[in-house]
XYZ file of C-alpha atoms in Angstrom:
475
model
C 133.550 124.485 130.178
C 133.031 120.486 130.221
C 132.987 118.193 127.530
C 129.150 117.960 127.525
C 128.460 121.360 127.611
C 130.935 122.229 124.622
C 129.510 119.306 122.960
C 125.969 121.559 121.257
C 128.784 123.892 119.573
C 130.719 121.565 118.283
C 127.838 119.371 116.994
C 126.564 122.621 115.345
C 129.335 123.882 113.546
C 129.422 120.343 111.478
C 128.086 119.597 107.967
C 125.153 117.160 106.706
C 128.038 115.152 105.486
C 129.649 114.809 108.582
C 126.938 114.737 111.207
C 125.826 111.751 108.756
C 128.841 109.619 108.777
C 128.518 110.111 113.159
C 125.521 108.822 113.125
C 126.628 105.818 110.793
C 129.684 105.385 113.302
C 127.669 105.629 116.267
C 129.569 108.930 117.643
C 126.612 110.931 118.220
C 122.437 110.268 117.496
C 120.590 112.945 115.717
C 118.600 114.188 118.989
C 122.393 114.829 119.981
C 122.683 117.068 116.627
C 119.348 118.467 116.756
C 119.723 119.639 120.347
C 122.841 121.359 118.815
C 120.949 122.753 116.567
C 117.839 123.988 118.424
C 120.182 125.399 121.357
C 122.353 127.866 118.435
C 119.028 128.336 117.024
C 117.319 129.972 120.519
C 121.043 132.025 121.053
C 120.977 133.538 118.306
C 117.212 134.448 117.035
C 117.472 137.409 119.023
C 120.235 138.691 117.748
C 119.925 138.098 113.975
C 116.209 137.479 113.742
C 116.368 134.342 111.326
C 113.160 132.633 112.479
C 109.629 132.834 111.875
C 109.039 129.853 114.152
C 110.654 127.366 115.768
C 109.416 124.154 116.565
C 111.546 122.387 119.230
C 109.362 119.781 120.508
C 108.355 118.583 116.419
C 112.227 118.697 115.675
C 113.242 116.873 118.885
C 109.973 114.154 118.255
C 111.599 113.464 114.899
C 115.221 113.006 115.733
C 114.013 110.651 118.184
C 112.565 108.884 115.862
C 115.851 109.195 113.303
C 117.807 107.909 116.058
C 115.595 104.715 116.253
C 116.229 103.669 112.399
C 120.163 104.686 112.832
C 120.060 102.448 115.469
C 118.260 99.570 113.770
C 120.443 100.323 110.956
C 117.398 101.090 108.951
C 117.871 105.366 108.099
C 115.332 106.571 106.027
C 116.999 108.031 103.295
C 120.574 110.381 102.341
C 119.569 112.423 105.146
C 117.845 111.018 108.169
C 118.402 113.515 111.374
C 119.871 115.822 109.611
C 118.503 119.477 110.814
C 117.116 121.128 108.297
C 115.275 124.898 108.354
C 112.659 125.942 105.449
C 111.877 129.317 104.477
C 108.626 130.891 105.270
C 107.407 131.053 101.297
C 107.565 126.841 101.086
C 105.014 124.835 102.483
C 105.774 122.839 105.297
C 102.614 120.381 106.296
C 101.847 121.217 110.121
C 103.394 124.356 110.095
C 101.535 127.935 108.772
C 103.221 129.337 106.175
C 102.899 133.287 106.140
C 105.239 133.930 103.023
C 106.346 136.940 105.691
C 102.832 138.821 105.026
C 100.332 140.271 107.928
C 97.559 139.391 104.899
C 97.993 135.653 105.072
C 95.647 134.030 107.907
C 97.703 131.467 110.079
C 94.730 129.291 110.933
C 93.850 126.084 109.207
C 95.179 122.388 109.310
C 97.992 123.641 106.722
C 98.405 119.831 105.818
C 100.053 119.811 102.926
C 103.888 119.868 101.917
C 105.658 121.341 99.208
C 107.402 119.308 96.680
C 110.881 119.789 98.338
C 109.334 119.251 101.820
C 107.640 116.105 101.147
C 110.810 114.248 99.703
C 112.864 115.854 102.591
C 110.227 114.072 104.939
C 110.568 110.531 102.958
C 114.441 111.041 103.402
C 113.909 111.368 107.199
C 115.119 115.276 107.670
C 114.389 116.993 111.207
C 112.780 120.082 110.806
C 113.974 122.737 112.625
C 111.383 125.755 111.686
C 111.153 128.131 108.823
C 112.969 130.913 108.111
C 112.265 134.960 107.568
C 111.257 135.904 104.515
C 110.324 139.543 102.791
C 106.933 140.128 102.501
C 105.972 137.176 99.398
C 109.940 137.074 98.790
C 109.907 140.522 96.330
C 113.247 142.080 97.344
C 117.088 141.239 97.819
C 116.696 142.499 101.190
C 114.578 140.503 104.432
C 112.592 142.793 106.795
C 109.115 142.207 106.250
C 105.901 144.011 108.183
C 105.408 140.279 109.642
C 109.272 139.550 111.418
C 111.239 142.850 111.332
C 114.461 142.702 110.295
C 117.144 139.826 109.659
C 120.662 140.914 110.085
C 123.780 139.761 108.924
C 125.852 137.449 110.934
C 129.409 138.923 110.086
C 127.789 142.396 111.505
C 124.491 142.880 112.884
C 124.065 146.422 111.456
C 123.996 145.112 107.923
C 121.474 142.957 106.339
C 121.529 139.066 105.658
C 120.360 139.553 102.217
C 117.333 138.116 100.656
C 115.338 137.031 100.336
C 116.004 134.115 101.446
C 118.346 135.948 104.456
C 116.770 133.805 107.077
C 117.529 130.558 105.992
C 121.304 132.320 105.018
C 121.681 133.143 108.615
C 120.780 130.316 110.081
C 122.984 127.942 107.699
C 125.410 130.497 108.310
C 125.387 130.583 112.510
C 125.212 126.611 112.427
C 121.111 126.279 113.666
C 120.809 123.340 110.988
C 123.463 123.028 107.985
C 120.601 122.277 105.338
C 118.337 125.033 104.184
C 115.756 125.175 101.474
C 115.162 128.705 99.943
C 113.650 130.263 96.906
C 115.236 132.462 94.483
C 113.215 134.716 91.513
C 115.841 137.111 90.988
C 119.021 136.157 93.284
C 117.275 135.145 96.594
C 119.601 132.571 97.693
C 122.786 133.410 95.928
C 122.728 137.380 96.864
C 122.349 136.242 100.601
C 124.746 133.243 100.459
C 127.289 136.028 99.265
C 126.500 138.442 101.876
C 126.411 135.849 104.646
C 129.211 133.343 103.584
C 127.411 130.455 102.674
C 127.277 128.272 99.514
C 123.839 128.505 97.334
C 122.560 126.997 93.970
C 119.527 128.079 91.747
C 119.284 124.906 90.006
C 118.476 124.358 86.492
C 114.589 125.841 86.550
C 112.278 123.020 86.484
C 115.031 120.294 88.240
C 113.714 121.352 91.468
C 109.714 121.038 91.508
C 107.781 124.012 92.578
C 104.301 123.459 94.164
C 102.076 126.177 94.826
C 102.922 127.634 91.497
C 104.786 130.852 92.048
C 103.110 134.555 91.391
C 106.459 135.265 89.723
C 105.991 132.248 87.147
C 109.119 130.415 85.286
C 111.751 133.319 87.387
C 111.367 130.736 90.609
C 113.227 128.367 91.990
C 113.843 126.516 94.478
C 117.485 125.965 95.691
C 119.975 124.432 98.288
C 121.723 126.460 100.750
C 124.230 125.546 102.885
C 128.071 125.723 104.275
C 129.403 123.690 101.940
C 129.129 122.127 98.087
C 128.937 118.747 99.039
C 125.949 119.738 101.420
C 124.144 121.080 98.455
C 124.613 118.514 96.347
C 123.607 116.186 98.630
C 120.433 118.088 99.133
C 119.884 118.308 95.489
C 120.122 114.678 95.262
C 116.717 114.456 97.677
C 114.291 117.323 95.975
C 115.512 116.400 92.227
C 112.505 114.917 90.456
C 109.343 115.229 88.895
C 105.955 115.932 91.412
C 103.233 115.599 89.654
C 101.839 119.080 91.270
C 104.298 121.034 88.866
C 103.470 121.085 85.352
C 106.698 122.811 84.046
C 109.286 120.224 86.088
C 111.591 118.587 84.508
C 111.691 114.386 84.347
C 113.569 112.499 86.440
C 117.406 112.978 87.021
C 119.964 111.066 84.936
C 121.499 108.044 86.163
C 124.321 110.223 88.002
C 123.680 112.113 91.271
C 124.542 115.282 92.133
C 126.801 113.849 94.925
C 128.701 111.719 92.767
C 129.273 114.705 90.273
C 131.720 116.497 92.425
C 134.909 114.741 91.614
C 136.850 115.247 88.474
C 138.264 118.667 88.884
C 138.126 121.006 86.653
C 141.161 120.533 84.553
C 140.268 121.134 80.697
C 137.147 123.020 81.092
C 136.466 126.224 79.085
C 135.569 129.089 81.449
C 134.651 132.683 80.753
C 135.443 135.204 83.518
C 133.411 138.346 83.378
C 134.630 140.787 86.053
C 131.613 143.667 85.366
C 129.327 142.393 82.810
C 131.341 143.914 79.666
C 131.824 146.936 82.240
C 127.780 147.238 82.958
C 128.263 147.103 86.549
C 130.777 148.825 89.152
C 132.161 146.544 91.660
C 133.823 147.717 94.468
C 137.549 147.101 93.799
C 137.634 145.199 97.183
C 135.056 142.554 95.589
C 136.929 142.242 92.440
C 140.232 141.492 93.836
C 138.903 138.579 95.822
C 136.930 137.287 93.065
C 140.025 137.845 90.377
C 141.966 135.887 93.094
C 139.629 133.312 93.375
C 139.435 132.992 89.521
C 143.097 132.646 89.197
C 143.177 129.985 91.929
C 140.875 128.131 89.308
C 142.905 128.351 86.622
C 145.889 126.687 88.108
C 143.226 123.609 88.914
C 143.833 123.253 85.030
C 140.606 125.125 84.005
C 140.993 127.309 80.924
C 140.104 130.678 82.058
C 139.537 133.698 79.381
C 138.385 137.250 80.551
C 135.561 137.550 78.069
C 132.073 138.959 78.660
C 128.518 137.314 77.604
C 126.920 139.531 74.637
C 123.628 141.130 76.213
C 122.612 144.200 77.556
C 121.269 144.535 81.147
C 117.551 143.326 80.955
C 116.097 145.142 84.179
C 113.461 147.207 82.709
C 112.059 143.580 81.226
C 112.569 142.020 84.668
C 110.598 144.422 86.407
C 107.845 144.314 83.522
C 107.982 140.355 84.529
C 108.238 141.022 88.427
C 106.677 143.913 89.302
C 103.123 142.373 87.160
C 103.864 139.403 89.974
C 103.432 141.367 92.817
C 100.520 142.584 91.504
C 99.196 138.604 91.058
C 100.199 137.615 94.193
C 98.376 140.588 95.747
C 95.468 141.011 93.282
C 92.694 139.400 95.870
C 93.354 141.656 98.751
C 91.241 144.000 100.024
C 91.836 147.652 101.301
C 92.645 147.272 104.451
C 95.209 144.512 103.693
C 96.706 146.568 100.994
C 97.685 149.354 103.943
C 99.443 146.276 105.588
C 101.971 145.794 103.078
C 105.477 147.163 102.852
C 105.460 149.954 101.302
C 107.861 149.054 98.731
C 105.339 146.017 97.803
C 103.033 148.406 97.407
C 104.628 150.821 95.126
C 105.745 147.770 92.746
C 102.123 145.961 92.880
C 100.350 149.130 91.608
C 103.448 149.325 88.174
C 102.931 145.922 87.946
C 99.049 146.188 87.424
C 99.432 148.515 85.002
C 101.183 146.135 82.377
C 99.666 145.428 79.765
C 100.129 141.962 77.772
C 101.977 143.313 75.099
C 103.787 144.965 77.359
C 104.281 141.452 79.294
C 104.895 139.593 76.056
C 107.782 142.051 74.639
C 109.064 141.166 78.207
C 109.296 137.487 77.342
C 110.677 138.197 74.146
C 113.815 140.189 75.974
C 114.267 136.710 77.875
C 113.782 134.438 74.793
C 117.177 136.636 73.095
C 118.550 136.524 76.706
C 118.249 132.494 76.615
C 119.280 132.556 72.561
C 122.517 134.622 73.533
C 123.371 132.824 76.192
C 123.147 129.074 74.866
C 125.679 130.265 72.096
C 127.946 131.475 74.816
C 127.997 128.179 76.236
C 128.969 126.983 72.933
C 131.958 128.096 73.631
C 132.259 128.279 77.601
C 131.393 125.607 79.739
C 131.128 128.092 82.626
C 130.604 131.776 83.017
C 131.923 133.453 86.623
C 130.807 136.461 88.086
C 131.364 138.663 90.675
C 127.839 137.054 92.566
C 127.594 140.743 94.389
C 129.018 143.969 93.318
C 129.251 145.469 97.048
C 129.278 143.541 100.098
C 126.390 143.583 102.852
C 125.335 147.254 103.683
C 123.266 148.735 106.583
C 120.103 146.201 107.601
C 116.378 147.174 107.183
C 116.538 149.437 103.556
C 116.300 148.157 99.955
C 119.187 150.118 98.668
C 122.390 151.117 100.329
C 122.369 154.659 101.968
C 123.587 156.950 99.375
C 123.425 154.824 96.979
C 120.800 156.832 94.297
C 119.512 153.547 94.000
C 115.570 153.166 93.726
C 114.860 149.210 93.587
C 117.025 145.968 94.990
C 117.662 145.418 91.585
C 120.210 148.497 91.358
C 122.833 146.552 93.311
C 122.022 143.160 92.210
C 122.963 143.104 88.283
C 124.763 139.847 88.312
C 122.021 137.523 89.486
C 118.670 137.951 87.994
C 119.592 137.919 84.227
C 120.048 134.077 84.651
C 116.642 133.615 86.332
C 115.329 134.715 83.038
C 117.468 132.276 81.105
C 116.665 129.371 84.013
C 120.391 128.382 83.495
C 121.961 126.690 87.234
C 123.751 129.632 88.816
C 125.799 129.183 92.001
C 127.782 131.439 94.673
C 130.666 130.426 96.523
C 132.338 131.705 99.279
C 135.508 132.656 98.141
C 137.031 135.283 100.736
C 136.399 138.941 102.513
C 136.699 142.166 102.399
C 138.582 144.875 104.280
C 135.844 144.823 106.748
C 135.768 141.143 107.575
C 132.529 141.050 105.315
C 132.158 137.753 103.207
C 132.112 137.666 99.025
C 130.815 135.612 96.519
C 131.678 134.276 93.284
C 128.874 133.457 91.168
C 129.266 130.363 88.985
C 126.883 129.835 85.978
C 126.882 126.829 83.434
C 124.008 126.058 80.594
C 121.062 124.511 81.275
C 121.123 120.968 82.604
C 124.392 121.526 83.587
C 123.933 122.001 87.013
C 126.916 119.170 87.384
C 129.463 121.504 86.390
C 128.735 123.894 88.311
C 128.611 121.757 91.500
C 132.184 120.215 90.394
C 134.030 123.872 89.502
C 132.388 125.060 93.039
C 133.524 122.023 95.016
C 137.108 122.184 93.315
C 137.364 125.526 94.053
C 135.827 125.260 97.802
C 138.206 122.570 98.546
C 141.783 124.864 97.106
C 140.639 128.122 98.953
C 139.634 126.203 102.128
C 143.042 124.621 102.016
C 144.382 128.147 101.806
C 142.497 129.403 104.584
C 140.509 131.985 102.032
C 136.913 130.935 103.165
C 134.608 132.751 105.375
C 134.217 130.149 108.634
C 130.239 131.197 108.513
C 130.121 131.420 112.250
């Protein structure tokens, strides 16, 4: 192979960071890097199915343009030509957004972008194409009736996750290292774990949400990509009010997210809760790469306790708050569209419509005690880690795990959705693999506003186990 045609996979395999500092140095232009990214895209959407669309000629018009300003010495903003994928559930002006649904009409001008979008555009980002998505983003899982199935890029029998899994696999296979996904109950931390990938729910509220979500305060809208330093970089572009969200939060303080990353984490206070107070089984494979990964963190200096948060497992209010949702998001649909749906969708939209708003009120009341409980914990803990999955990927296209006895997604995802109801910043890192090969993740979770911390324990800990060869390599 020559030196040009080995040049797209080593271009691809190379972070935000570092395809930014190239351009700075004049090693390589964005179209260079978006090529890359475009040519790993087109290999591997037939394999692992992470696309809705993609737009080559839009992506290729734009790092042109990229390339203009880097040479000028004029970029746009933190990341100008970097190639970036969105999933299918954020709007993306030019570009239908189908939210992974049969019932959604592609026509129209579709000229408007999401919050997120829009300040990716003013920072100059290529965009490669949006990502798979489950049918409006209502399960851990992505196969939808719209795109089939997403698999996992470790092993193509199992799934990616969800439900952000498309923009997972493609941060994961190197078709663009910046990804924007959504997350109401885990969606990008349960695929970052299964795919090997780094993902943060921020602080609900730091990232603005525009349309409003079905699923109310539980969504977010978070970073994913290979690496923390990625993320935060990301976060440093989407922070910020928009005027279209009523519940965001004011601007940022005067410190990025970027800059937050150094300091270690010598001195701080961090909990370590290996099953939830013994709540959830995790597969003894899991916990011995988390508890490794935990102990790596304590000899950074960080003062590690085993200790468990006081609460119960709130799923029956989560599904009182998710399932009523899915029967917003579908409530204007008519017969025939209602016989499109997944099946699954279908079963959860008819509980939902039967809530009542008591019902839906003592459901808020569970996550008012959740948020109570958990703000005294962080009295006392500046972080809490998890395991961020109790099982690693399992068999692509089902909800559950074969065998399992499990009924909803929610079975096998116990970690992630309790902090959704708090709205506290909750990360996973890849910290290692199982006896298959399969990636795992540690879930990192700090109080709200504190989305620094968890960025700095993550990037600590990224940078120790990377040193130690413990990572996933994500491709």
């Amino acid at each position: 192979m020559t030196e040009r045609e080995s040049e797209p996979t080593e271009l691809a395999e190379l972070t935000a960071v570092q395809l930014l500092d190239g351009y700075r140095k004049g090693e390589f232009s964005p179209v260079d890097a978006t090529r890359a990214a475009l040519e790993r895209a087109e290999q591997l959407q037939p394999v692992v199915n992470a696309f809705v669309r993609i737009d080559a000629d839009t992506a290729l018009a734009q790092a042109r343009e990229s390339a203009d300003r880097w040479r000028r010495g004029e970029p746009a903003g933190l990341v100008d030509g970097v190639p970036t994928t969105v999933k299918d559930i954020i709007l993306l002006r030019g570009t239908p957004t189908l939210r992974g649904s049969k019932t959604v009409d592609s026509g129209g001008s579709w000229g408007e972008d999401a919050p997120s979008t829009a300040r990716l555009r003013e920072h100059g980002a290529v965009f490669l194409g949006k990502t798979t998505t489950p049918e409006y983003g209502w399960k851990g899982v992505t196969d939808s009736p719209l795109s089939g199935v997403t698999r996992n890029p470790y092993d193509t029998s199992r799934t990616a996750g969800g439900s952000s899994g498309g923009s997972a696999a493609a941060v994961a296979l190197g078709a663009g290292p910046l990804s924007l996904g959504t997350d109401g109950g885990g969606s990008v931390r349960i695929p970052a774990a299964f795919c090997g990938i780094f993902a943060l729910k921020p602080t609900y509220g730091r990232v603005p949400l525009y349309p409003a979500s079905a699923f109310g305060t539980l969504a977010h809208v978070g970073p994913m990509t290979r690496t923390v330093a990625d993320s935060a970089l990301l976060m440093d572009v989407i922070s910020g009010p928009d005027s279209r969200d009523w519940s965001a939060l004011g601007p940022p303080g005067s410190g990025s997210c970027a800059g937050s990353l150094s300091g270690g984490v010598r001195g701080l206070r961090v909990a370590y809760s290996p099953s939830l107070g013994g709540q959830v089984a995790v597969r003894p494979a899991v916990a011995g790469v988390v508890r490794r990964a935990v102990e790596r963190l304590a000899e950074l200096g960080a003062y590690v306790t085993e200790t468990d948060p006081d609460f119960a497992d709130p799923v029956d209010a989560f599904h009182t708050l998710w399932f009523s949702g899915a029967a917003r998001v579908t409530q204007r649909l008519g017969a025939r569209q209602l016989e499109s749906l997944d099946p699954g969708l279908r079963e959860i939209r008819a509980l939902g419509g039967r809530v009542s708003a008591l019902d839906y009120l003592a459901a808020v009341d569970v996550r008012m005690e959740l948020g109570r409980r958990m703000g005294l914990f962080h009295d006392s803990y500046d972080l809490l880690l998890t395991p961020t999955m109790p099982i690693t990927a399992f068999e692509a296209g089902v909800e559950v795990p074969v065998g399992s006895g499990l009924r909803r997604w929610t079975g096998w995802t116990p970690f992630t959705y309790p902090f959704n109801m708090t709205q506290q910043p909750a990360a996973s890192l890849p910290v290692g693999v199982d006896g298959d090969g399969l990636p795992v993740g540690m879930q990192l979770v700090a109080a709200r506003h504190r989305d620094d911390l968890v960025l700095r324990a993550a990037h600590a800990l990224e940078e120790v186990l990377t040193n130690d060869g413990l990572r996933p390599g994500g491709s």
